[in-house]
Coordinates of C-alpha atoms in Angstrom, one line a residue:
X1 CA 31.3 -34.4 57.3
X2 CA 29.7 -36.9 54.9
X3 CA 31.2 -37.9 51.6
X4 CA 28.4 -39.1 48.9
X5 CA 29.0 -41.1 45.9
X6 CA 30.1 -39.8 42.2
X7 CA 26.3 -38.6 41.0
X8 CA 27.8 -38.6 37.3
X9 CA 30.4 -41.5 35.5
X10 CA 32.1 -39.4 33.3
X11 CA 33.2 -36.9 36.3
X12 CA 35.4 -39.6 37.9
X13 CA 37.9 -37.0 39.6
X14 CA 34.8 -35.4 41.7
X15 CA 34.0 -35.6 45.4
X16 CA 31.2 -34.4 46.9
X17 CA 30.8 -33.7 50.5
X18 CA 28.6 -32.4 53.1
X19 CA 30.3 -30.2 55.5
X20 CA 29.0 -29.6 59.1
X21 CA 30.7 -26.0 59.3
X22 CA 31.8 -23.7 57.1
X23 CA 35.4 -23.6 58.2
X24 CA 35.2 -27.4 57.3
X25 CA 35.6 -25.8 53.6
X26 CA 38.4 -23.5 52.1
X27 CA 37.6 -20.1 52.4
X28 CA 40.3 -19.0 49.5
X29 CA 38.7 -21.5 47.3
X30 CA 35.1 -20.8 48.4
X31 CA 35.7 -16.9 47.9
X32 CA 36.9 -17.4 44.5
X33 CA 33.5 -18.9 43.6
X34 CA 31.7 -15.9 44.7
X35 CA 30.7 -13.3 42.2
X36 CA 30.6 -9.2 42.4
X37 CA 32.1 -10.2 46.1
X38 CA 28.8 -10.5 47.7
X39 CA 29.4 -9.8 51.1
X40 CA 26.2 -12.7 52.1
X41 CA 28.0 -15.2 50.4
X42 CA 31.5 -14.7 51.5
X43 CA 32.7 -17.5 54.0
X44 CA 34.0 -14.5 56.2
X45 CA 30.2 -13.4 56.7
X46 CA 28.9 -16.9 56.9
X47 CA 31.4 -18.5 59.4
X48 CA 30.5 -15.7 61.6
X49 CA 27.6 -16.7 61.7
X50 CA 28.2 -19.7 63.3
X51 CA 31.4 -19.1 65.0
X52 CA 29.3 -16.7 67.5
X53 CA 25.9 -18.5 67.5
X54 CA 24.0 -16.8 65.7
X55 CA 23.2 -20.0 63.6
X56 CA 22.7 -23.5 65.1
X57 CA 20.1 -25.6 67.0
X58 CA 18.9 -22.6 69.3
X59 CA 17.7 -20.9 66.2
X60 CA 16.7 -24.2 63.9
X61 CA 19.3 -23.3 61.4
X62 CA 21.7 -26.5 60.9
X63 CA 24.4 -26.1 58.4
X64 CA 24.7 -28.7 55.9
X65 CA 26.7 -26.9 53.5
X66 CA 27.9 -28.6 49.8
X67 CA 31.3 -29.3 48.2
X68 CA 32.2 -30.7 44.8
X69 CA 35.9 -31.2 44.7
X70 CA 37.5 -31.8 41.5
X71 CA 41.3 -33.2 42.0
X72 CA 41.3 -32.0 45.8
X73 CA 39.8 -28.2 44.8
X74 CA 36.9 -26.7 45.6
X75 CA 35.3 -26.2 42.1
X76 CA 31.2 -25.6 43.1
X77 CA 29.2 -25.5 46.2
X78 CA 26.0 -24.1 47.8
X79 CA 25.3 -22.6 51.4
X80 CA 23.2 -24.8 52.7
X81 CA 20.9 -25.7 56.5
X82 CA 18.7 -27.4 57.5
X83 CA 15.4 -25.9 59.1
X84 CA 13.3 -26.9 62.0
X85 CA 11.2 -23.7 61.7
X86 CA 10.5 -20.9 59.0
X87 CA 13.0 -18.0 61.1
X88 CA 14.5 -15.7 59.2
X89 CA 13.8 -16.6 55.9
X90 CA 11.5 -14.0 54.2
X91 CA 10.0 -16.2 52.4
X92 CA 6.7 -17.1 54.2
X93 CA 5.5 -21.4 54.3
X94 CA 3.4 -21.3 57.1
X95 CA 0.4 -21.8 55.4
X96 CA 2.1 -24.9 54.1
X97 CA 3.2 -26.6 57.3
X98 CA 0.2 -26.2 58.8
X99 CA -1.2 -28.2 56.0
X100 CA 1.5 -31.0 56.9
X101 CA 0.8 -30.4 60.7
X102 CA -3.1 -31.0 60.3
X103 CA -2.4 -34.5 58.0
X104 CA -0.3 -35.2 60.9
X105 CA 2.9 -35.3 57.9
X106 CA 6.6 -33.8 59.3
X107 CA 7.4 -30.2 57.3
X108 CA 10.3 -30.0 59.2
X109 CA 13.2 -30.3 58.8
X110 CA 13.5 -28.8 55.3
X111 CA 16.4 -27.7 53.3
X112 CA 17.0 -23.8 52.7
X113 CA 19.7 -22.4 50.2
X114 CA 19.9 -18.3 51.2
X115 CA 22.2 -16.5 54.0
X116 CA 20.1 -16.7 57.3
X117 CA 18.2 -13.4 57.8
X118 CA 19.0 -11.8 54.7
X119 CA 16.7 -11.5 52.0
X120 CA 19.0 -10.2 50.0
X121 CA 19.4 -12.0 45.7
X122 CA 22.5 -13.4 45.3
X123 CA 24.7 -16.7 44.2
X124 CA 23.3 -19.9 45.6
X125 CA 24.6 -22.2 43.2
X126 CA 28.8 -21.2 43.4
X127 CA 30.6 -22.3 40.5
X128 CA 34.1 -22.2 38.9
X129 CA 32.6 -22.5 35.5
X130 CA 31.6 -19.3 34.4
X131 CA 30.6 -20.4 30.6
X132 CA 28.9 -23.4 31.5
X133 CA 28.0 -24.0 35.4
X134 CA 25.0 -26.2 34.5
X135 CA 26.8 -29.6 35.0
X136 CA 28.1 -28.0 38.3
X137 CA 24.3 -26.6 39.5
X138 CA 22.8 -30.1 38.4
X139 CA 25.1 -31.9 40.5
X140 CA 24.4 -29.7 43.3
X141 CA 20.8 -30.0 43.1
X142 CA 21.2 -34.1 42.4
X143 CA 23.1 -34.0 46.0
X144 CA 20.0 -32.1 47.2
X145 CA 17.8 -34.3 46.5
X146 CA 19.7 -37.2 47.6
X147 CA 19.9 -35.8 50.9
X148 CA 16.1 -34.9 51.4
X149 CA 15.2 -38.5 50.4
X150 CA 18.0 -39.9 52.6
X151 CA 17.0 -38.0 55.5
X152 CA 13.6 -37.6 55.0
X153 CA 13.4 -33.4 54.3
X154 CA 10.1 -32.7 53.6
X155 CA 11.5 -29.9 50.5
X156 CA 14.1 -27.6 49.3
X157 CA 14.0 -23.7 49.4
X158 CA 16.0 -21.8 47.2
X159 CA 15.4 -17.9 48.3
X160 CA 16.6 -14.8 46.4
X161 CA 18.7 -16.2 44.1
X162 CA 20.3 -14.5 40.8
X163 CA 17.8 -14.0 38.0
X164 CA 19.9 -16.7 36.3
X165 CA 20.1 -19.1 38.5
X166 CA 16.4 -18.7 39.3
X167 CA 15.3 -18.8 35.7
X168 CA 17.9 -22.2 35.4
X169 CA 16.1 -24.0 38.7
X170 CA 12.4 -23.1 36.8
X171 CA 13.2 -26.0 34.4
X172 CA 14.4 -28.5 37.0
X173 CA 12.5 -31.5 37.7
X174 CA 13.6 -33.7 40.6
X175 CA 12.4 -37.0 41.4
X176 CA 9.3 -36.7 39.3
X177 CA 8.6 -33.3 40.5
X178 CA 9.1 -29.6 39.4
X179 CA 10.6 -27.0 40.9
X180 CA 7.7 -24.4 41.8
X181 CA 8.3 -20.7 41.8
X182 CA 7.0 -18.3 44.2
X183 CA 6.8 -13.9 43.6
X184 CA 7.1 -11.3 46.1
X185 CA 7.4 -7.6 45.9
X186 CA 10.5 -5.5 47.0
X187 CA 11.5 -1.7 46.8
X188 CA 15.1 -1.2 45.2
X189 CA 16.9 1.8 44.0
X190 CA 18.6 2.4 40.6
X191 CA 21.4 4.4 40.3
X192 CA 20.7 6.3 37.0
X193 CA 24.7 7.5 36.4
X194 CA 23.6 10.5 39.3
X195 CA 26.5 12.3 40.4
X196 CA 25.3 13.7 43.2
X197 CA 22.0 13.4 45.4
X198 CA 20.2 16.5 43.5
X199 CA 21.1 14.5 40.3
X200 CA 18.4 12.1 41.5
X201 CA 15.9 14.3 43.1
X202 CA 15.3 15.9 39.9
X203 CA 14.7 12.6 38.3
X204 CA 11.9 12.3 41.1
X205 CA 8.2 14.3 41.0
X206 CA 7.6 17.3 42.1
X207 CA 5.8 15.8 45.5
X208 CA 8.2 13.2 46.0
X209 CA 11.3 15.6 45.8
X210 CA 9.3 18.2 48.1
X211 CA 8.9 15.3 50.6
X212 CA 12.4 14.0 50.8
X213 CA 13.6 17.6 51.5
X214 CA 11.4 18.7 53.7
X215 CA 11.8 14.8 55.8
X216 CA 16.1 15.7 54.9
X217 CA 15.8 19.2 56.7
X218 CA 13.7 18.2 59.9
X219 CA 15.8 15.9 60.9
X220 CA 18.9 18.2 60.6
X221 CA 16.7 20.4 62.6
X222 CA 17.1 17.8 65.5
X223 CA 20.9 18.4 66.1
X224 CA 21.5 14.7 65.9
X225 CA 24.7 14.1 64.2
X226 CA 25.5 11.0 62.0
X227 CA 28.8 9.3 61.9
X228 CA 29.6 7.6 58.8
X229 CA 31.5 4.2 59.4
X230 CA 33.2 1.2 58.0
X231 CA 35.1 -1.5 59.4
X232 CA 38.5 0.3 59.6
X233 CA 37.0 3.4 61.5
X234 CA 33.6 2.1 64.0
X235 CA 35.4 0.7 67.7
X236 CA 34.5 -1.8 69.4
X237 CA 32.5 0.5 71.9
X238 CA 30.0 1.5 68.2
X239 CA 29.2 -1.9 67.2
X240 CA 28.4 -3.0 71.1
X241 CA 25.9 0.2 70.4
X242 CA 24.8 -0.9 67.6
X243 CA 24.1 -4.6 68.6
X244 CA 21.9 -3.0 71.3
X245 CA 19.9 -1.1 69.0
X246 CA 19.6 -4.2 67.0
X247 CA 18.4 -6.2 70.0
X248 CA 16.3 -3.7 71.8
X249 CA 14.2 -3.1 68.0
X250 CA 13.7 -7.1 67.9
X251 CA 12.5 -7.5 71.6
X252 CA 10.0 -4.6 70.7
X253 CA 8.3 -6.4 67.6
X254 CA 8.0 -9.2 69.7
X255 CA 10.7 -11.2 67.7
X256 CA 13.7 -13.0 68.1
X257 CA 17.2 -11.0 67.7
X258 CA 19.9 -14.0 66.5
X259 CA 23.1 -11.5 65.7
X260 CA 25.5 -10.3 68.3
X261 CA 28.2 -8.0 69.0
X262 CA 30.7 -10.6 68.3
X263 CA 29.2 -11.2 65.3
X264 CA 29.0 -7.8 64.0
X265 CA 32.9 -7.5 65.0
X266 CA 34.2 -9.9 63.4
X267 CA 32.3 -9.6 60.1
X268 CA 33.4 -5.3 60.5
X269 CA 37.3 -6.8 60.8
X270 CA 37.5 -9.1 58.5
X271 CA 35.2 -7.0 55.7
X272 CA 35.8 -3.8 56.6
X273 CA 35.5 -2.4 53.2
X274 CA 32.1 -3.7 52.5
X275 CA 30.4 -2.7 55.7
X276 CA 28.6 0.9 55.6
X277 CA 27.5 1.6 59.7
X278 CA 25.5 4.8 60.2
X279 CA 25.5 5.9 63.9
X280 CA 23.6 8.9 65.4
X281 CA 24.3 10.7 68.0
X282 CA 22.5 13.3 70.3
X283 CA 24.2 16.6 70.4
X284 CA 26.2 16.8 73.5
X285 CA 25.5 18.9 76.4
X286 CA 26.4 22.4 77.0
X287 CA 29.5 23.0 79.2
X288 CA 30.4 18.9 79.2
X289 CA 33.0 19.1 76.9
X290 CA 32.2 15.8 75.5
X291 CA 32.5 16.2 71.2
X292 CA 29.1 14.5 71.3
X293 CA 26.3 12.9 73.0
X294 CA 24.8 9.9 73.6
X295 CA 24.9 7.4 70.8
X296 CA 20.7 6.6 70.2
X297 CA 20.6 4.6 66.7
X298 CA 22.1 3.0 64.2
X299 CA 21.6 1.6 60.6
X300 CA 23.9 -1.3 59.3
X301 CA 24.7 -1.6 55.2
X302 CA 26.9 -4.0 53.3
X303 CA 27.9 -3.8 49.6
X304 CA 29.3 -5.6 46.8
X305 CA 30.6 -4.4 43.7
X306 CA 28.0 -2.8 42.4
X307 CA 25.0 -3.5 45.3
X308 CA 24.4 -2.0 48.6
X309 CA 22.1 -3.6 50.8
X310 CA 20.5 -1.8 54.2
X311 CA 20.4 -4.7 56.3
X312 CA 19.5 -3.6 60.2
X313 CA 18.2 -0.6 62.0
X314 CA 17.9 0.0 65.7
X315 CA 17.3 3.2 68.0
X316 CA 16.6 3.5 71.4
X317 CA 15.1 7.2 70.8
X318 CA 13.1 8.6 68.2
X319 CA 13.8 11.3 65.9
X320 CA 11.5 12.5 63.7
X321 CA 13.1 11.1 59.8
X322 CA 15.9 9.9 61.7
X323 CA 14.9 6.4 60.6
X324 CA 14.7 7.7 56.5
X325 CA 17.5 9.6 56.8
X326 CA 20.2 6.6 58.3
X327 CA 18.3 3.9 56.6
X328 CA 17.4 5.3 52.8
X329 CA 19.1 8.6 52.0
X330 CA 22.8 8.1 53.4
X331 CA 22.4 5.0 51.4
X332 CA 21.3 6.9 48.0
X333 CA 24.3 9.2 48.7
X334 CA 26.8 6.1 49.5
X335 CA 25.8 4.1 46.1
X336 CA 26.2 7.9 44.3
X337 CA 29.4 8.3 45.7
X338 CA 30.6 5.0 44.9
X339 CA 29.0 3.9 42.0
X340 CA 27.2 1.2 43.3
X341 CA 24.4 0.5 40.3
X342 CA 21.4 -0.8 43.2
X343 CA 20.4 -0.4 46.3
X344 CA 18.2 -3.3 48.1
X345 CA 17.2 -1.7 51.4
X346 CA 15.8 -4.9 52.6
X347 CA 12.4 -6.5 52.2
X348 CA 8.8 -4.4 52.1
X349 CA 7.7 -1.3 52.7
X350 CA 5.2 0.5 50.3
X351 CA 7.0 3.7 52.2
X352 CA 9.9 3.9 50.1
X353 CA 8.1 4.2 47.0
X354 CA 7.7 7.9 48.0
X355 CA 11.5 8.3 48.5
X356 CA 12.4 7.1 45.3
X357 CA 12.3 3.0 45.5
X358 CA 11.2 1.1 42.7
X359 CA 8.3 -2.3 43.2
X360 CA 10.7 -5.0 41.9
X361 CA 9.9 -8.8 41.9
X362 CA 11.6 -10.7 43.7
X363 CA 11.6 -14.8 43.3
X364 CA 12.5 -17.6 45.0
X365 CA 12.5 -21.7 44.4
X366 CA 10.9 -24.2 46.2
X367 CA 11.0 -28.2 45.6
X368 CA 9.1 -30.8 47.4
X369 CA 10.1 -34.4 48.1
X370 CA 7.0 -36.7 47.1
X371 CA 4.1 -34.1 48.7
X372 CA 0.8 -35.2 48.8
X373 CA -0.2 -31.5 48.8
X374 CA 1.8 -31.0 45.3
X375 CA -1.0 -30.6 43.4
X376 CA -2.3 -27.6 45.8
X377 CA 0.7 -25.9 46.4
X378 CA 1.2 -25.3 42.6
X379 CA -2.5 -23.6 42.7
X380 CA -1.1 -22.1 45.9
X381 CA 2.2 -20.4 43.8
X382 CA -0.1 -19.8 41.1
X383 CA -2.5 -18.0 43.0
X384 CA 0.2 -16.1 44.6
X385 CA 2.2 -15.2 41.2
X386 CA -1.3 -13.4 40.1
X387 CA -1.8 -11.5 43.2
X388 CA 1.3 -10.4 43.1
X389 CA 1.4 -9.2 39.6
X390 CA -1.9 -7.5 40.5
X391 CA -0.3 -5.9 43.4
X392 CA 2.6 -4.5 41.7
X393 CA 0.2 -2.9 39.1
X394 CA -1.5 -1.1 41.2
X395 CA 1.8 0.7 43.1
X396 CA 2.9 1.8 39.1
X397 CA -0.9 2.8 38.7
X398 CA -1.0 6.8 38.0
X399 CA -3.0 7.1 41.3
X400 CA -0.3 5.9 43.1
X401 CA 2.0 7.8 41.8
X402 CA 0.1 10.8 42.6
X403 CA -0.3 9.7 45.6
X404 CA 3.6 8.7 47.2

């Protein structure tokens, strides 16, 4: 844990520190810093992380997390790691360490702000100052830059955070350079005061609502039978299901599967409220007497007060719609049911546009620590902002419409 120096006079009773671990901070005090109880930026969700491995040198994600203590008390803070490679973050810079690479310049390691693997908008800045948190963010950003210079971090990445916060860092200049902004595109549902899941088919077109009951019917068709879940009712036996679904679906695409069992347990116990598991089962055979089958797939939401968020899907079978039906429409019904206002089913997919799931920008903010490529990466964002606007246009065009 390293303490830095007082970055402003006039807060003499502040301390800021750099903690190694989450546990290193209190998780009663960091909690109460955490708005609409975002399940990502809970220290329950983000110590698991690390407590089962799932974060750490294997996987290039080092925490480095900040504290400002005012009088002993945890009064602001940001979830922060250091990066030795672009994993899990959603938020693609390959194109720019290659640039370093070829100039023979270190890109890594870099500082990220986000929840590993979860491109998810939230808090990244936490403060106790809900009138004024600027004095709080600036400090935290101040520390941020005093640790990439003192430890030679090539930049700073700020991903999904609140419109707010986002909007705030777009102003920020650091050491003689701006914050850049980068766009991207995902699908999110809006609950519009539905009461029930017909209340929002009828807000859909004619093709669209068609579609979802015809993909709603054939997989009923299929006798699989879905289990609903939270942390109070899935066993220990589900989420070891579930973790192999998650595993299996990685190794398939050729990609790297960082979360556990262990993981998924303790996050289940000590959330259980704000964890939504869908499991399916096959039906079970004639004569065994067994209440179902074999357990072949799994889809893994969390929510917040007024969010839900489809995080992971798995199957070791396929059933036609199966993957719609676990991932998309049991979450439309859950955020009906319980008045949850959006639902982020996780990043891309030009699919769910025809199941009701709106293009919505999504924006993250990026920092670099004396580049000599500064002047090209702002073309770079620049480029990217208008090919993203153009892109989003043409999914609201009337031919796509037609169309999904």
């Amino acid at each position: 844990m390293q303490e830095l120096p007082n970055l402003k006079q006039h807060f003499l009773t502040m301390q800021i520190k750099i903690h190694s671990e989450i546990k290193q901070l209190p998780a009663e005090e960091w909690n109460a810093l955490v708005e609409d109880n975002n399940p990502f930026m809970r220290h329950e969700f983000l110590e698991a992380l690390e407590t089962h491995g799932c974060v750490g040198p294997e996987f290039g994600w080092i925490p480095c997390h900040i504290g400002i203590y005012d009088d002993g008390k945890l009064s602001a803070a940001m979830p922060l790691y250091q990066k030795y490679n672009s994993y899990g973050e959603f938020v693609f810079d390959h194109a720019w360490a290659d640039a370093y690479k070829q100039s023979r310049i270190d890109y890594f390691p870099k500082l990220v702000s986000a929840t590993p693997y979860t491109p998810a908008t939230g808090q990244r800045l936490l403060s106790n100052s809900p009138d004024s948190p600027e004095e709080h963010y600036q400090i935290l950003m101040q520390t941020v830059a005093q640790l990439s210079v003192d430890n030679k971090m090539s930049s700073y990445h700020c991903l999904f955070p609140r419109a707010d916060q986002l909007d705030w860092l777009a102003k920020l200049s650091l050491n003689g350079s701006d914050v850049l902004l980068r766009h991207d595109v995902q699908f999110h549902w809006n609950n519009n005061n539905y009461t029930e899941f017909e209340d929002f088919l009828d807000a859909l077109t004619a093709k669209k609502r068609k579609n979802v009951r015809q993909e709603r019917k054939r997989m009923q068709q299929s006798g699989v039978q879905l289990r609903l879940l939270d942390g109070h009712t899935a066993t220990a036996k589900d989420w070891e299901d579930f973790a192999h679904f998650y595993k299996v679906t990685f190794e398939e695409k050729w990609s790297t599967p960082t979360l556990n069992a262990g993981f998924f347990q303790e996050v289940a116990s000590k959330l259980p409220d704000q964890v939504f598991l869908v499991l399916a089962d096959l039906p079970a055979e004639e004569g065994s007497g067994e209440e179902r089958g074999e357990c072949i797939a799994g889809s893994l939401m969390f929510r917040s007060e007024t969010r839900l968020y489809g995080r992971h899907w798995g199957c070791t079978q396929q059933i036609d719609k199966l993957h719609f039906e676990a991932c998309y429409y049991q979450g439309i019904e859950y955020c009906i049911r319980n008045n949850l206002q959006v639902f982020e089913p996780g990043a891309q997919g030009e699919h769910k546009i025809a199941r009701g799931f709106i293009p919505t920008e999504t924006r993250s903010a990026h920092w670099l620590n004396n580049s000599p490529y500064q002047e090209s990466i702002v073309q770079y964002v620049e480029h990217e902002r208008k090919a993203i606007d153009e892109y989003r246009k043409q999914l609201k065009s009337p031919y796509q419409e037609s169309e999904s």
